[in-house]
Coordinates of C-alpha atoms in Angstrom, one line a residue:
M294 CA 0.0 0.0 0.0
A295 CA 1.3 3.4 -0.9
N296 CA 2.4 5.5 2.0
Y297 CA 0.4 8.7 1.3
Q298 CA 1.1 10.1 4.8
A299 CA 4.8 10.1 4.1
E300 CA 4.4 11.8 0.8
Y301 CA 2.1 14.3 2.4
R302 CA 4.6 15.1 5.2
S303 CA 7.4 15.5 2.7
K304 CA 5.4 18.3 1.0
V305 CA 4.5 20.3 4.1
V306 CA 6.3 23.7 4.2
S307 CA 5.9 27.1 5.7
V308 CA 3.9 29.7 3.8
D309 CA 7.1 31.7 3.0
E310 CA 8.8 28.5 1.6
A311 CA 5.8 27.7 -0.5
L312 CA 5.7 31.2 -2.0
S313 CA 9.4 31.4 -2.6
H314 CA 8.9 29.1 -5.6
I315 CA 7.0 31.8 -7.5
K316 CA 9.2 33.4 -10.2
S317 CA 9.1 36.6 -12.1
G318 CA 6.6 36.7 -14.9
Y319 CA 4.4 33.9 -13.5
S320 CA 0.6 33.8 -13.7
I321 CA -1.0 32.9 -10.5
S322 CA -4.7 31.9 -10.0
S323 CA -6.6 31.5 -6.8
A324 CA -9.3 29.1 -6.0
F325 CA -12.8 30.5 -5.8
A326 CA -14.8 31.8 -2.9
G327 CA -15.0 29.2 -0.1
N328 CA -11.8 27.6 -1.3
E329 CA -9.9 30.9 -1.2
P330 CA -6.5 30.4 0.4
F331 CA -6.4 33.3 2.9
T332 CA -3.0 32.6 4.3
L333 CA -1.2 32.2 1.0
L334 CA -2.9 35.3 -0.5
G335 CA -2.4 37.2 2.7
N336 CA 1.4 36.8 2.4
L337 CA 1.7 37.1 -1.4
H338 CA 2.8 40.8 -1.1
K339 CA 6.0 39.8 0.6
L340 CA 7.3 38.7 -2.8
Q341 CA 7.7 42.4 -3.7
G342 CA 11.4 43.1 -4.4
K343 CA 12.0 39.5 -5.1
V344 CA 9.9 39.1 -8.3
S345 CA 8.3 41.2 -10.9
G346 CA 5.6 41.1 -13.6
I347 CA 3.2 38.8 -11.6
K348 CA -0.3 38.3 -12.9
V349 CA -2.9 37.3 -10.3
F350 CA -6.3 36.1 -11.4
T351 CA -8.9 36.2 -8.6
S352 CA -12.7 35.9 -8.4
L353 CA -15.2 36.7 -5.7
N354 CA -12.6 37.5 -3.0
L355 CA -13.8 37.4 0.5
A356 CA -10.9 39.2 2.2
K357 CA -8.8 42.3 1.6
Y358 CA -5.2 41.7 0.7
E359 CA -2.1 43.9 0.6
F360 CA -1.1 42.7 -2.9
M361 CA -4.6 43.7 -4.2
N362 CA -5.7 46.6 -2.1
N363 CA -2.5 48.5 -1.3
P364 CA -1.2 50.8 -4.1
A365 CA 2.4 50.1 -2.8
Y366 CA 2.3 46.8 -4.6
K367 CA 0.8 47.9 -7.9
D368 CA 4.0 47.7 -9.9
T369 CA 4.6 44.0 -8.9
F370 CA 1.1 42.6 -9.2
D371 CA -1.2 42.9 -12.1
V372 CA -4.5 41.9 -10.4
Q373 CA -7.4 40.7 -12.5
S374 CA -10.9 39.5 -11.5
N375 CA -14.0 38.1 -13.2
F376 CA -16.4 38.7 -10.3
M377 CA -16.3 41.6 -7.9
M378 CA -17.1 41.6 -4.2
E379 CA -16.5 44.6 -1.9
T380 CA -12.8 44.1 -1.6
N381 CA -12.5 43.8 -5.4
R382 CA -14.6 46.9 -5.9
Q383 CA -12.3 48.9 -3.6
A384 CA -9.3 47.8 -5.5
H385 CA -11.0 48.5 -8.8
K386 CA -12.0 52.0 -7.9
A387 CA -8.4 52.7 -6.9
G388 CA -7.2 51.5 -10.2
L389 CA -5.4 48.5 -8.6
L390 CA -7.5 45.8 -10.3
T391 CA -9.0 45.2 -13.7
Y392 CA -12.1 43.3 -14.7
M393 CA -12.1 40.4 -17.1
P394 CA -15.5 39.8 -18.8
G395 CA -16.6 36.3 -19.4
H396 CA -19.2 33.6 -18.7
L397 CA -18.7 31.3 -15.8
H398 CA -18.7 28.1 -17.9
D399 CA -15.7 29.1 -20.0
G400 CA -14.3 32.4 -18.7
T401 CA -11.3 30.9 -17.0
S402 CA -10.3 28.7 -20.0
R403 CA -10.4 31.9 -22.1
W404 CA -8.2 33.7 -19.6
I405 CA -5.7 30.8 -19.6
S406 CA -5.5 30.8 -23.4
H407 CA -4.3 34.4 -23.3
N408 CA -2.3 34.5 -20.1
G409 CA -1.0 31.0 -19.6
M410 CA -1.0 29.5 -16.1
N411 CA 1.9 28.8 -13.8
V412 CA 0.7 28.6 -10.1
Y413 CA -2.5 27.4 -8.5
V414 CA -3.2 28.3 -4.9
G415 CA -6.3 27.0 -3.0
A416 CA -7.7 25.6 0.2
V417 CA -8.6 22.0 0.6
S418 CA -10.0 19.6 3.2
P419 CA -7.6 17.2 5.1
M420 CA -6.3 14.3 3.1
D421 CA -8.2 11.0 3.4
K422 CA -6.6 7.5 3.7
H423 CA -6.5 7.2 -0.1
G424 CA -4.4 10.3 -0.6
Y425 CA -7.2 12.6 -1.7
F426 CA -8.0 16.1 -0.6
R427 CA -11.4 17.7 -1.3
M428 CA -11.9 21.1 -2.9
S429 CA -15.1 21.1 -1.0
L430 CA -16.7 24.5 -1.5
S431 CA -15.9 25.3 -5.2
M432 CA -15.2 23.7 -8.5
V433 CA -16.0 26.8 -10.5
H434 CA -12.6 26.8 -12.2
E435 CA -10.3 24.7 -10.0
R436 CA -10.1 21.7 -12.3
I437 CA -9.0 23.6 -15.4
L438 CA -6.5 25.7 -13.4
L439 CA -5.0 22.5 -11.9
E440 CA -4.7 20.9 -15.4
H441 CA -2.6 23.9 -16.6
A442 CA -0.6 24.8 -13.5
D443 CA 3.1 24.1 -13.3
L444 CA 3.1 24.6 -9.5
V445 CA 0.3 23.6 -7.1
I446 CA 0.2 24.9 -3.6
V447 CA -2.6 24.1 -1.2
E448 CA -3.7 25.2 2.2
V449 CA -5.0 22.2 4.2
N450 CA -7.7 23.4 6.6
P451 CA -9.3 21.0 9.1
N452 CA -12.4 23.2 9.3
M453 CA -13.3 22.6 5.7
P454 CA -16.4 20.3 5.3
I455 CA -16.1 17.1 3.3
V456 CA -18.3 17.7 0.3
F457 CA -18.7 15.2 -2.6
G458 CA -18.6 15.6 -6.3
D459 CA -15.9 15.9 -9.0
N460 CA -13.7 17.8 -6.6
E461 CA -10.9 15.5 -5.5
L462 CA -7.2 16.3 -5.6
H463 CA -4.6 13.7 -5.1
V464 CA -1.5 14.4 -3.0
S465 CA 0.7 13.2 -5.9
D466 CA -0.6 16.2 -7.9
V467 CA 0.4 18.7 -5.2
D468 CA 3.8 20.3 -4.9
Y469 CA 3.6 22.1 -1.6
V470 CA 1.3 21.9 1.4
V471 CA 0.8 24.7 3.9
E472 CA -1.2 23.7 7.0
V473 CA -3.6 26.2 8.5
N474 CA -6.4 26.3 11.0
T475 CA -8.6 29.3 9.9
P476 CA -12.4 29.7 10.0
I477 CA -14.3 28.9 6.9
P478 CA -15.7 32.0 5.3
T479 CA -19.4 32.6 5.8
L480 CA -21.8 34.8 4.0
P481 CA -24.8 36.2 5.9
K482 CA -28.3 36.1 4.4
G483 CA -29.5 39.2 2.8
A484 CA -31.8 41.5 4.7
I485 CA -35.4 40.8 3.5
G486 CA -37.7 43.8 3.6
P487 CA -41.2 44.2 2.3
K488 CA -40.1 44.7 -1.3
E489 CA -37.9 41.6 -1.3
K490 CA -40.7 39.6 0.3
A491 CA -43.2 40.8 -2.3
I492 CA -40.8 39.9 -5.1
G493 CA -40.3 36.4 -3.6
E494 CA -44.1 35.8 -3.4
Y495 CA -44.6 36.8 -7.1
V496 CA -41.7 34.6 -8.2
S497 CA -43.2 31.7 -6.2
T498 CA -46.3 31.8 -8.4
L499 CA -44.1 31.0 -11.4
V500 CA -42.6 27.9 -9.8
N501 CA -44.4 24.6 -9.6
D502 CA -44.0 21.6 -7.4
G503 CA -41.3 19.3 -8.9
D504 CA -39.5 22.1 -10.8
T505 CA -35.7 22.3 -10.7
I506 CA -34.4 25.7 -9.6
Q507 CA -31.4 27.8 -9.8
L508 CA -31.0 30.7 -7.4
G509 CA -28.5 33.6 -7.3
I510 CA -27.0 35.4 -4.4
G511 CA -28.4 38.2 -2.3
A512 CA -31.5 39.4 -0.5
I513 CA -33.9 38.8 -3.4
P514 CA -32.9 35.2 -4.0
D515 CA -33.1 34.6 -0.3
A516 CA -36.6 36.0 -0.2
V517 CA -37.5 33.9 -3.2
G518 CA -36.3 30.8 -1.5
A519 CA -38.2 31.6 1.7
A520 CA -41.3 31.9 -0.4
F521 CA -40.8 28.3 -1.6
M522 CA -41.4 26.7 1.8
D523 CA -44.9 25.4 0.7
K524 CA -43.5 23.8 -2.4
H525 CA -43.0 20.0 -2.8
D526 CA -40.2 18.0 -4.4
L527 CA -38.2 20.8 -5.9
G528 CA -34.9 19.9 -7.5
V529 CA -31.7 22.0 -7.5
H530 CA -29.2 22.5 -10.4
T531 CA -27.5 25.7 -9.6
E532 CA -24.3 27.7 -9.9
M533 CA -24.3 28.3 -6.1
I534 CA -25.7 26.5 -3.1
T535 CA -26.8 29.2 -0.6
S536 CA -28.0 29.1 2.9
V537 CA -31.7 29.4 1.8
I538 CA -31.2 26.2 -0.3
A539 CA -30.0 24.5 2.9
D540 CA -33.2 25.7 4.6
L541 CA -35.3 24.2 1.8
V542 CA -33.4 20.9 2.2
D543 CA -33.9 20.8 5.9
A544 CA -37.6 21.6 5.4
G545 CA -38.1 18.7 3.0
V546 CA -39.0 21.0 0.2
V547 CA -35.9 20.0 -1.9
T548 CA -35.9 16.3 -2.7
G549 CA -34.9 16.1 -6.3
K550 CA -37.3 13.2 -6.9
K551 CA -38.7 14.8 -10.1
K552 CA -35.4 15.7 -11.7
T553 CA -34.6 14.3 -15.1
L554 CA -30.9 14.9 -14.8
H555 CA -29.1 13.6 -11.6
P556 CA -32.4 12.8 -9.7
R557 CA -32.2 13.2 -6.0
K558 CA -28.9 15.1 -6.3
I559 CA -28.2 18.7 -5.6
V560 CA -25.9 19.8 -8.3
A561 CA -23.8 23.0 -8.1
T562 CA -20.4 24.4 -8.8
F563 CA -19.8 26.2 -5.5
A564 CA -21.3 26.8 -2.1
L565 CA -21.1 29.8 0.2
G566 CA -23.2 30.7 3.2
S567 CA -23.8 30.0 6.9
K568 CA -22.3 27.4 9.2
E569 CA -25.6 25.6 9.0
L570 CA -25.2 25.4 5.2
Y571 CA -21.8 23.7 5.7
D572 CA -23.3 21.3 8.2
V573 CA -25.9 20.3 5.5
L574 CA -23.1 19.8 2.9
D575 CA -20.7 17.9 5.1
N576 CA -20.5 14.2 4.1
N577 CA -23.9 14.5 2.4
P578 CA -24.1 12.0 -0.5
A579 CA -26.9 14.0 -2.1
I580 CA -24.5 16.9 -2.9
M581 CA -22.5 17.1 -6.1
I582 CA -20.0 19.9 -6.4
M583 CA -19.1 19.8 -10.1
D584 CA -16.8 21.6 -12.5
G585 CA -18.3 24.9 -13.6
S586 CA -17.9 24.0 -17.3
Y587 CA -20.4 21.2 -16.6
T588 CA -22.9 22.7 -14.2
N589 CA -23.1 25.9 -16.2
N590 CA -23.1 24.4 -19.6
S591 CA -26.4 25.6 -20.9
W592 CA -27.1 22.4 -22.8
V593 CA -26.4 20.3 -19.7
M594 CA -28.7 22.4 -17.6
A595 CA -31.4 22.2 -20.3
Q596 CA -31.5 18.4 -19.8
N597 CA -33.4 19.2 -16.6
D598 CA -37.1 19.4 -17.6
N599 CA -38.9 22.3 -15.8
M600 CA -35.6 24.1 -15.2
V601 CA -36.3 27.5 -13.7
S602 CA -33.4 30.1 -13.6
I603 CA -34.0 32.9 -11.1
N604 CA -31.5 35.7 -11.2
N605 CA -31.0 39.3 -10.0
G606 CA -30.9 42.4 -12.1
L607 CA -29.7 45.9 -11.4
A608 CA -31.5 47.6 -14.3
V609 CA -33.8 46.6 -17.2
D610 CA -34.7 48.6 -20.3
L611 CA -38.2 48.6 -21.8
T612 CA -37.2 46.1 -24.5
G613 CA -36.0 43.6 -21.8
Q614 CA -32.2 44.0 -21.9
V615 CA -30.8 43.3 -18.5
C616 CA -27.8 44.9 -16.7
S617 CA -26.9 42.8 -13.7
E618 CA -23.2 43.7 -13.2
S619 CA -22.5 47.4 -13.5
V620 CA -23.8 50.7 -12.2
G621 CA -23.5 52.7 -15.4
S622 CA -19.9 52.1 -16.5
L623 CA -18.6 51.2 -13.1
Q624 CA -18.2 47.4 -12.7
Y625 CA -20.1 46.2 -9.6
S626 CA -20.1 42.4 -9.7
G627 CA -19.7 40.2 -12.8
T628 CA -21.5 38.3 -15.5
G629 CA -21.0 35.1 -13.6
G630 CA -23.3 32.4 -14.7
Q631 CA -26.4 34.5 -15.4
N632 CA -26.4 34.0 -19.2
D633 CA -25.4 30.3 -18.8
T634 CA -28.4 29.5 -16.6
A635 CA -30.9 31.6 -18.4
V636 CA -30.0 30.1 -21.8
G637 CA -30.2 26.6 -20.2
A638 CA -33.6 27.3 -18.7
I639 CA -35.2 28.7 -21.9
H640 CA -34.1 25.5 -23.8
S641 CA -35.4 23.2 -21.1
K642 CA -38.7 21.5 -21.6
N643 CA -41.2 23.8 -19.8
G644 CA -38.2 25.8 -18.5
R645 CA -38.4 29.5 -17.4
S646 CA -35.9 32.3 -17.2
I647 CA -36.8 34.9 -14.6
I648 CA -35.1 38.2 -13.7
A649 CA -36.0 39.8 -10.3
L650 CA -35.2 43.3 -9.1
K651 CA -36.6 46.1 -7.0
S652 CA -38.4 48.7 -9.1
T653 CA -36.3 51.6 -7.7
A654 CA -32.9 52.5 -6.3
K655 CA -31.7 55.3 -4.0
N656 CA -34.8 55.6 -1.8
D657 CA -37.3 55.4 -4.7
T658 CA -35.6 58.3 -6.6
I659 CA -34.4 56.2 -9.5
S660 CA -36.4 53.7 -11.6
T661 CA -34.5 50.5 -12.3
I662 CA -36.7 50.1 -15.3
S663 CA -35.9 52.7 -18.0
A664 CA -36.5 53.3 -21.7
Q665 CA -32.7 52.9 -22.2
L666 CA -30.1 51.5 -19.9
P667 CA -28.0 54.2 -18.2
L668 CA -25.0 55.3 -20.2
G669 CA -22.2 52.7 -20.0
S670 CA -24.3 49.9 -18.6
V671 CA -23.2 46.4 -19.4
V672 CA -25.9 44.2 -21.1
T673 CA -25.5 41.1 -19.0
L674 CA -28.5 39.2 -20.4
S675 CA -29.9 39.6 -23.9
R676 CA -33.6 40.5 -24.2
N677 CA -33.9 37.2 -26.1
N678 CA -33.0 35.1 -23.1
L679 CA -35.7 35.9 -20.5
D680 CA -39.3 34.9 -20.0
Y681 CA -40.3 37.1 -17.0
V682 CA -39.2 40.2 -15.2
V683 CA -40.5 40.5 -11.6
T684 CA -40.6 43.5 -9.2
E685 CA -42.5 44.2 -6.0
Y686 CA -45.3 45.5 -8.2
G687 CA -45.9 42.3 -10.2
I688 CA -44.8 40.1 -13.1
A689 CA -44.0 41.3 -16.6
P690 CA -44.2 38.4 -19.2
M691 CA -41.5 38.6 -21.9
K692 CA -41.7 35.3 -23.7
G693 CA -43.1 35.7 -27.2
R694 CA -44.0 39.4 -26.6
T695 CA -43.4 42.2 -29.1
V696 CA -41.5 45.3 -28.1
R697 CA -44.8 47.2 -27.7
E698 CA -46.1 44.4 -25.4
R699 CA -42.9 44.4 -23.4
V700 CA -43.0 48.2 -23.0
N701 CA -46.6 47.9 -21.6
N702 CA -45.8 45.0 -19.4
L703 CA -42.6 46.5 -17.9
A704 CA -44.2 49.9 -17.3
A705 CA -46.9 48.2 -15.4
I706 CA -44.5 46.7 -12.9
A707 CA -42.4 49.9 -12.5
H708 CA -42.8 52.2 -9.5
P709 CA -46.1 54.2 -10.0
N710 CA -44.1 57.5 -10.0
F711 CA -42.3 56.6 -13.2
R712 CA -44.9 54.8 -15.3
A713 CA -46.2 57.8 -17.2
Q714 CA -42.6 59.0 -18.1
L715 CA -41.7 55.5 -19.2
K716 CA -44.6 55.4 -21.6
A717 CA -43.7 58.9 -22.9
D718 CA -40.0 57.9 -23.3
A719 CA -41.0 54.8 -25.2
E720 CA -43.1 56.8 -27.7
K721 CA -40.3 59.3 -28.2
L722 CA -37.8 56.5 -28.9
M723 CA -40.3 54.6 -31.1
L724 CA -40.2 51.5 -29.0
W725 CA -43.1 49.6 -30.6

C-alpha cells in the first residue's frame, strides 16, 4: 500500500517557503470563494522586491489583501478578477484591479488561453486515507486551473467540510502543502424587507412543485427561497448553493425526486453561506459539487425538464435588456453564470428564465426600469433570453412578446411614480 502520509509530510512547508517558488513573470490563479487560500494570498505581497511582472487572477474575493488593495504593490502585481465583491470593488475604484469579462462556464479557460497558467493556490480539506483532498466549496474553475498549473500549492484546513462531487485532488498532484487552521468564510443572508418579500411571493407563483431551480446570491434570491417553503419535491441544479437552499433541504422542500438529470442530487459548482449550510453539505451523498464547465453548460442544464433560472438584475430597459453587473460604466459584480443559466432554462422542456429586481434605487428616486439602460451599462442578459421580469409590483411576461407588449408589461411593474414617463419615453424612442 502506498504511504500517502509520508508523501504528504514531505510536502509540508511554511507559507514563506511555498511562495518562494513563485518566479518573475508567473501567472497565479486562486481558488474560488470558499476555497480561497487566505494565508497564501495574505502573504503574497511579501514577494515584492524578489519578483516582478506577476499576474494574479482572482474571483469573488472574501478578504482584503495587501497585494490587491495596497497601491504600494501595484508595480509588482497585475490583479485581474472576473467577479467583484466589496474588496475587489475597492481595488477596482483605486485602479489596482482590472475586470475580465466572461461567462462562468468558460471564462477561466479563455483567460488561460491568453495569459498562460503557472501557479495554482487553493484551500482543501484534510487528506483521506486514499491520498485525496477535497476542494469542498468550489469547482468553478479549479479543475482547469490545476490541469494547466506548473506549480500547485494548497492550504490544508481541518475546518473545511467534506463535500462530494468531481472535486478530489490527489497528494501526488500537489507540490507544496501549507497547514492552516482558519475559520471557513461565511456569507450572511440578505436583509429581507417588504419589497424583497413581495418579489419572492410573485416569483413563487411562477414555480411549480417538482421544478428544478437555480437561485442567485443576495436578499432577493433569499426572499424567493423563503417563499418556496410550501412547495414540494423541488430539485436543484444551480451555480451556487446558498443558505436558503439548505433551509429548503432541511424543510423537506428540496428532494430532487422529479429531476430528469441527476435525480435526488443537488448539483452546483460552489457553495457559500452559513455554518448551518456547511453542516448540511458535510459528508452528504446528495451533494454534487461539479466543474463549472459542466454545471453551467447551458445544454447540460437544459436536460433538466422544468428548469427555472432565477437571477437578480440591477436595471432593465423597456425592451428587456438586463444589466446585472455594472452601475453605469462602473463594474459592480460580474457576468457570472447568469447567461449560462438563463439560456439553459429557456431551452429546457417547460423551462423558465426569470429576472427579479426592485423597481427603484436610492430611496425610490431612480427607476431601475428605463427606456434605455443608463450610459455605459453592461448588457449582461440579452432580451432574447428571459421569460419574465419581476418587481415588487408584479410580473412582466417577456416570452413571445413584441416590443410594444414588453413596454406595456414592464411599465406596469415599474414604480407608479415613473410609469407615465416610461410610456412617454417609449413613444419618443419609437419603442413599438
